[in-house]
Short mmCIF file of C-alpha atoms and ligand atoms in Angstrom, two decimals:
data_model
loop_
_atom_site.label_atom_id
_atom_site.label_comp_id
_atom_site.label_asym_id
_atom_site.label_seq_id
_atom_site.Cartn_x
_atom_site.Cartn_y
_atom_site.Cartn_z
CA MET G 1 16.67 56.36 1.48
CA ILE G 2 14.80 58.85 3.67
CA HIS G 3 14.77 58.35 7.44
CA THR G 4 12.20 60.73 8.85
CA THR G 5 12.40 59.58 12.45
CA ASP G 6 15.01 60.62 14.98
CA TRP G 7 17.93 58.28 15.58
CA GLN G 8 20.95 57.77 17.82
CA LEU G 9 24.54 56.82 17.13
CA PRO G 10 26.82 55.03 19.60
CA THR G 11 29.30 57.93 19.47
CA ARG G 12 31.09 59.74 22.33
CA LEU G 13 28.98 62.91 22.10
CA LEU G 14 27.94 64.06 18.64
CA GLY G 15 24.92 62.28 17.24
CA ARG G 16 23.91 60.47 20.40
CA ARG G 17 20.69 62.22 19.45
CA VAL G 18 19.94 63.00 15.79
CA ILE G 19 16.76 64.97 15.09
CA VAL G 20 15.52 64.59 11.54
CA TYR G 21 13.28 67.02 9.65
CA GLU G 22 11.60 66.23 6.36
CA SER G 23 11.61 69.96 5.63
CA THR G 24 12.69 72.98 7.67
CA ASP G 25 13.87 76.52 6.93
CA SER G 26 17.43 76.00 8.21
CA THR G 27 18.93 73.26 10.38
CA ASN G 28 21.05 75.98 12.04
CA ASN G 29 17.80 77.62 13.24
CA ARG G 30 16.57 74.34 14.73
CA ALA G 31 19.90 73.86 16.53
CA LEU G 32 19.97 77.47 17.80
CA GLU G 33 16.54 76.90 19.38
CA LEU G 34 18.09 74.20 21.56
CA SER G 35 21.00 76.33 22.71
CA ASP G 36 19.45 77.32 26.06
CA ASP G 37 20.04 73.89 27.51
CA ALA G 38 23.54 72.43 27.81
CA ALA G 39 21.95 68.98 28.04
CA ASN G 40 21.60 69.33 24.24
CA ASP G 41 25.39 69.27 23.81
CA GLY G 42 26.17 67.17 20.74
CA VAL G 43 22.65 67.10 19.30
CA VAL G 44 22.65 66.85 15.52
CA ILE G 45 19.87 68.26 13.34
CA LEU G 46 19.49 66.75 9.90
CA ALA G 47 17.08 67.80 7.14
CA HIS G 48 15.97 66.20 3.90
CA GLU G 49 15.19 69.69 2.60
CA GLN G 50 15.81 73.31 3.69
CA THR G 51 13.55 76.11 2.50
CA ALA G 52 15.90 78.92 3.61
CA GLY G 53 19.34 77.35 4.00
CA ARG G 54 21.93 79.92 5.03
CA GLY G 55 25.40 80.26 3.57
CA GLN G 56 28.33 82.49 4.43
CA HIS G 57 28.14 86.26 3.90
CA GLY G 58 24.32 86.26 3.88
CA ARG G 59 24.13 83.98 0.88
CA ARG G 60 21.65 81.14 0.48
CA TRP G 61 22.62 77.50 0.51
CA GLN G 62 20.80 75.68 -2.27
CA CYS G 63 20.32 71.94 -2.30
CA GLY G 64 17.45 69.97 -3.84
CA PRO G 65 15.41 67.66 -1.55
CA GLY G 66 17.46 64.60 -0.61
CA ASP G 67 20.40 65.65 -2.80
CA GLY G 68 22.86 66.39 -0.02
CA VAL G 69 23.71 66.30 3.66
CA LEU G 70 22.15 69.28 5.45
CA LEU G 71 23.31 69.06 9.01
CA SER G 72 23.87 71.21 12.10
CA VAL G 73 25.66 70.25 15.28
CA LEU G 74 24.97 71.99 18.58
CA LEU G 75 27.97 72.17 20.92
CA PHE G 76 28.89 73.77 24.23
CA PRO G 77 32.69 73.80 23.95
CA PRO G 78 35.01 75.15 26.63
CA ALA G 79 36.08 78.77 26.06
CA GLU G 80 39.48 77.86 24.58
CA LEU G 81 37.80 75.92 21.76
CA ARG G 82 35.40 78.71 20.83
CA ARG G 83 37.65 80.02 18.09
CA PRO G 84 36.26 80.34 14.56
CA VAL G 85 39.46 79.10 12.94
CA LEU G 86 39.63 76.01 15.13
CA LEU G 87 35.95 75.15 14.74
CA ALA G 88 36.05 75.65 10.98
CA ALA G 89 39.17 73.45 10.81
CA TRP G 90 37.52 70.74 12.92
CA ALA G 91 34.44 70.63 10.65
CA ALA G 92 36.39 70.80 7.38
CA VAL G 93 38.83 68.07 8.45
CA ALA G 94 35.92 65.77 9.30
CA VAL G 95 34.36 66.48 5.90
CA CYS G 96 37.63 65.65 4.09
CA SER G 97 37.96 62.38 6.03
CA THR G 98 34.36 61.48 5.18
CA ILE G 99 34.81 62.19 1.49
CA GLY G 100 38.01 60.13 1.39
CA GLU G 101 36.43 57.19 3.16
CA ILE G 102 33.16 57.16 1.20
CA THR G 103 34.41 58.00 -2.29
CA GLY G 104 38.18 57.50 -2.30
CA LEU G 105 38.45 61.03 -3.73
CA GLU G 106 41.08 63.53 -2.60
CA SER G 107 39.68 66.77 -1.24
CA ARG G 108 41.20 70.00 -0.06
CA ILE G 109 40.16 72.78 2.26
CA LYS G 110 39.79 76.19 0.69
CA TRP G 111 40.38 78.83 3.36
CA PRO G 112 38.55 79.35 5.61
CA ASN G 113 35.91 76.65 5.44
CA ASP G 114 35.02 75.32 2.01
CA VAL G 115 35.90 71.83 0.86
CA LEU G 116 36.80 71.27 -2.78
CA VAL G 117 37.16 68.14 -4.85
CA GLN G 118 38.89 68.59 -8.19
CA GLU G 119 38.63 72.36 -7.57
CA ARG G 120 34.83 72.21 -7.30
CA LYS G 121 33.14 73.27 -4.08
CA VAL G 122 31.31 70.28 -2.66
CA CYS G 123 30.85 71.51 0.89
CA GLY G 124 30.41 74.70 2.89
CA VAL G 125 30.52 75.25 6.63
CA LEU G 126 28.68 77.96 8.55
CA ILE G 127 29.63 78.37 12.21
CA GLU G 128 27.29 80.50 14.31
CA GLN G 129 28.09 81.29 17.94
CA GLY G 130 25.90 82.54 20.76
CA LYS G 131 25.31 80.78 24.07
CA ALA G 132 26.43 77.68 22.21
CA VAL G 133 28.17 76.88 18.95
CA VAL G 134 26.18 75.75 15.94
CA ALA G 135 28.21 74.21 13.14
CA GLY G 136 26.15 73.95 9.96
CA ILE G 137 27.47 71.77 7.18
CA GLY G 138 26.11 71.44 3.65
CA LEU G 139 27.66 68.61 1.65
CA ASN G 140 26.57 68.09 -1.95
CA VAL G 141 26.08 64.39 -2.58
CA ASN G 142 23.89 63.39 -5.53
CA GLN G 143 23.33 66.54 -7.63
CA ALA G 144 24.01 66.23 -11.35
CA PRO G 145 26.23 68.87 -12.99
CA ALA G 146 23.14 70.36 -14.66
CA ASN G 147 21.65 71.13 -11.22
CA PHE G 148 24.57 73.45 -10.47
CA ALA G 149 24.49 75.09 -13.90
CA ASP G 150 20.73 75.73 -13.50
CA ALA G 151 21.30 77.21 -10.04
CA GLY G 152 24.00 79.58 -11.38
CA LEU G 153 26.72 77.73 -9.45
CA PRO G 154 29.12 76.57 -12.18
CA GLU G 155 31.99 76.12 -9.70
CA ALA G 156 30.08 73.72 -7.46
CA GLY G 157 30.16 69.94 -7.59
CA SER G 158 28.75 66.94 -5.78
CA LEU G 159 30.33 63.68 -4.70
CA ALA G 160 28.25 61.90 -7.38
CA SER G 161 29.24 64.30 -10.15
CA LEU G 162 32.92 63.83 -9.29
CA ALA G 163 32.95 60.12 -8.46
CA GLY G 164 30.58 59.06 -11.24
CA ARG G 165 28.16 57.21 -8.97
CA ASN G 166 25.45 58.03 -6.45
CA PHE G 167 25.74 57.65 -2.67
CA ASP G 168 23.26 57.03 0.13
CA VAL G 169 22.91 60.48 1.71
CA TYR G 170 22.15 59.08 5.16
CA GLN G 171 25.18 56.81 5.05
CA VAL G 172 27.30 59.84 4.17
CA ALA G 173 25.66 61.79 7.03
CA THR G 174 26.37 58.98 9.49
CA LYS G 175 30.02 58.80 8.47
CA LEU G 176 30.32 62.56 8.73
CA ILE G 177 28.85 62.61 12.24
CA GLU G 178 31.29 59.86 13.28
CA HIS G 179 34.27 61.83 11.94
CA LEU G 180 33.02 65.04 13.57
CA ASP G 181 32.69 63.17 16.84
CA SER G 182 36.21 61.70 16.69
CA ALA G 183 37.83 65.02 15.75
CA TYR G 184 35.89 66.85 18.46
CA ALA G 185 37.09 64.30 21.01
CA LEU G 186 40.67 65.19 19.98
CA LEU G 187 39.94 68.87 20.64
CA LEU G 188 38.38 68.12 24.02
CA THR G 189 41.25 65.94 25.18
CA GLY G 190 44.10 68.35 24.47
CA ARG G 191 44.99 66.77 21.11
CA ALA G 192 44.10 69.78 18.93
CA SER G 193 47.54 69.49 17.31
CA GLU G 194 46.32 66.32 15.56
CA VAL G 195 43.38 68.20 14.05
CA GLU G 196 45.77 71.04 13.22
CA ALA G 197 48.09 68.65 11.36
CA MET G 198 45.23 67.22 9.26
CA TRP G 199 43.99 70.76 8.56
CA ARG G 200 47.47 71.95 7.50
CA GLN G 201 47.78 68.96 5.18
CA SER G 202 44.30 69.48 3.66
CA LEU G 203 44.93 73.18 3.07
CA SER G 204 47.80 72.22 0.70
CA LEU G 205 49.35 75.67 1.07
CA LEU G 206 52.53 75.14 3.06
CA GLY G 207 55.62 76.22 1.11
CA ARG G 208 53.54 77.70 -1.69
CA ASP G 209 53.54 81.21 -3.12
CA THR G 210 50.28 82.78 -2.08
CA GLU G 211 48.25 85.94 -1.92
CA VAL G 212 46.81 86.42 1.56
CA ALA G 213 43.96 88.87 2.11
CA SER G 214 43.42 89.83 5.75
CA THR G 215 41.47 92.55 7.53
CA ASP G 216 44.76 94.50 7.74
CA GLY G 217 45.78 94.27 4.07
CA THR G 218 46.78 91.95 1.25
CA TRP G 219 50.25 90.45 0.87
CA ARG G 220 52.05 88.10 -1.44
CA GLY G 221 54.64 85.68 -0.21
CA ARG G 222 55.59 82.10 0.52
CA LEU G 223 53.66 80.43 3.35
CA ARG G 224 56.30 79.17 5.76
CA GLY G 225 54.05 78.19 8.65
CA ILE G 226 50.40 77.40 9.28
CA SER G 227 49.04 76.84 12.76
CA PHE G 228 45.97 77.76 14.78
CA GLU G 229 48.07 80.53 16.33
CA SER G 230 49.65 82.17 13.30
CA LEU G 231 50.33 82.11 9.59
CA GLU G 232 53.92 82.86 8.66
CA LEU G 233 54.27 84.54 5.32
CA GLU G 234 57.72 85.18 3.89
CA VAL G 235 57.13 88.41 2.01
CA TYR G 236 60.80 88.95 1.08
CA ALA G 237 63.71 86.55 1.45
CA GLY G 238 64.19 86.19 5.19
CA SER G 239 61.40 88.65 6.11
CA VAL G 240 58.48 86.82 7.68
CA LEU G 241 55.11 88.36 8.48
CA GLN G 242 53.05 86.78 11.27
CA LEU G 243 49.31 86.87 10.65
CA ILE G 244 46.49 86.00 13.04
CA PRO G 245 44.37 83.28 11.37
CA GLU G 246 41.07 84.85 12.49
CA ARG G 247 41.94 88.01 10.53
CA VAL G 248 42.69 86.17 7.30
CA ARG G 249 39.80 86.31 4.86
CA GLN G 250 41.22 84.53 1.83
CA ILE G 251 44.35 82.69 0.73
CA ARG G 252 45.02 82.05 -2.92
CA ALA G 253 47.93 80.10 -4.39
CA VAL G 254 49.58 82.24 -7.09
C1 BTN N 301 28.70 78.32 2.74
O1 BTN N 301 28.21 79.38 2.35
O2 BTN N 301 29.62 77.78 2.13
C2 BTN N 301 28.22 77.68 4.01
C3 BTN N 301 27.03 76.84 3.73
C4 BTN N 301 26.46 76.14 4.95
C5 BTN N 301 25.20 75.40 4.61
C6 BTN N 301 24.71 74.55 5.72
S1 BTN N 301 23.42 73.47 5.21
C7 BTN N 301 23.10 73.03 6.85
C8 BTN N 301 23.23 74.27 7.68
N1 BTN N 301 21.97 75.00 7.71
C9 BTN N 301 22.04 76.17 7.09
O3 BTN N 301 21.09 76.99 6.97
N2 BTN N 301 23.27 76.37 6.61
C10 BTN N 301 24.16 75.27 6.94
#
């Protein structure tokens, strides 16, 4: 079902105002335009279709009209929450909770901010920071496997392709906004450790042998600790390397 008018949710902050576009270039652009005014804190932009959706590393985000959730949240967080790793974790954790609640499917976070179901990427997050923070989330909902093959994205998936049934995109969007709102409230009220615990669990990397690529080099070892402050990688028995999460580009289980 397409809702082309703006709506409100009875949330704490996020989604108290939801602005809906039938078609726009990028929901992140619409949110960035509102970033001069802190009264827009928590505004959500939703689009049925994007004509120039942005992905990470300058890539495009492709999603057919009405096939997925295309959403951006505008936030004015306090300085201590303006950390890419924390914001990516917040968004990805909310996505995992939404997927679990709507479909019953298990999902995992692929570092730093993709969400996979059965090893297929169903969601990507693009955080852009300026005067405010814009968190853009693309969640594939009703695409058929052929859509991804045609788009040259064989490793992508949608909730429908993995669950075997279609979902109401706007119901999924509503649930996602609610989970984003609850997790953001945890961050704002000094309960970031609860988000951190969900993130650690959804990364499924603790205690595993991994290859970690950071801006300072690539190492192999067993991940002994994962927190917003540091990753602890045991490179030799008893020798633990502390890595700053913001510098870590990729983590692969080996
Ligand atoms: C990625 O490359 O994995 C991140 C994709 C982020 C896509 C979303 S869709 C809604 C928002 N608007 C954009 O232009 N990009 C993000």
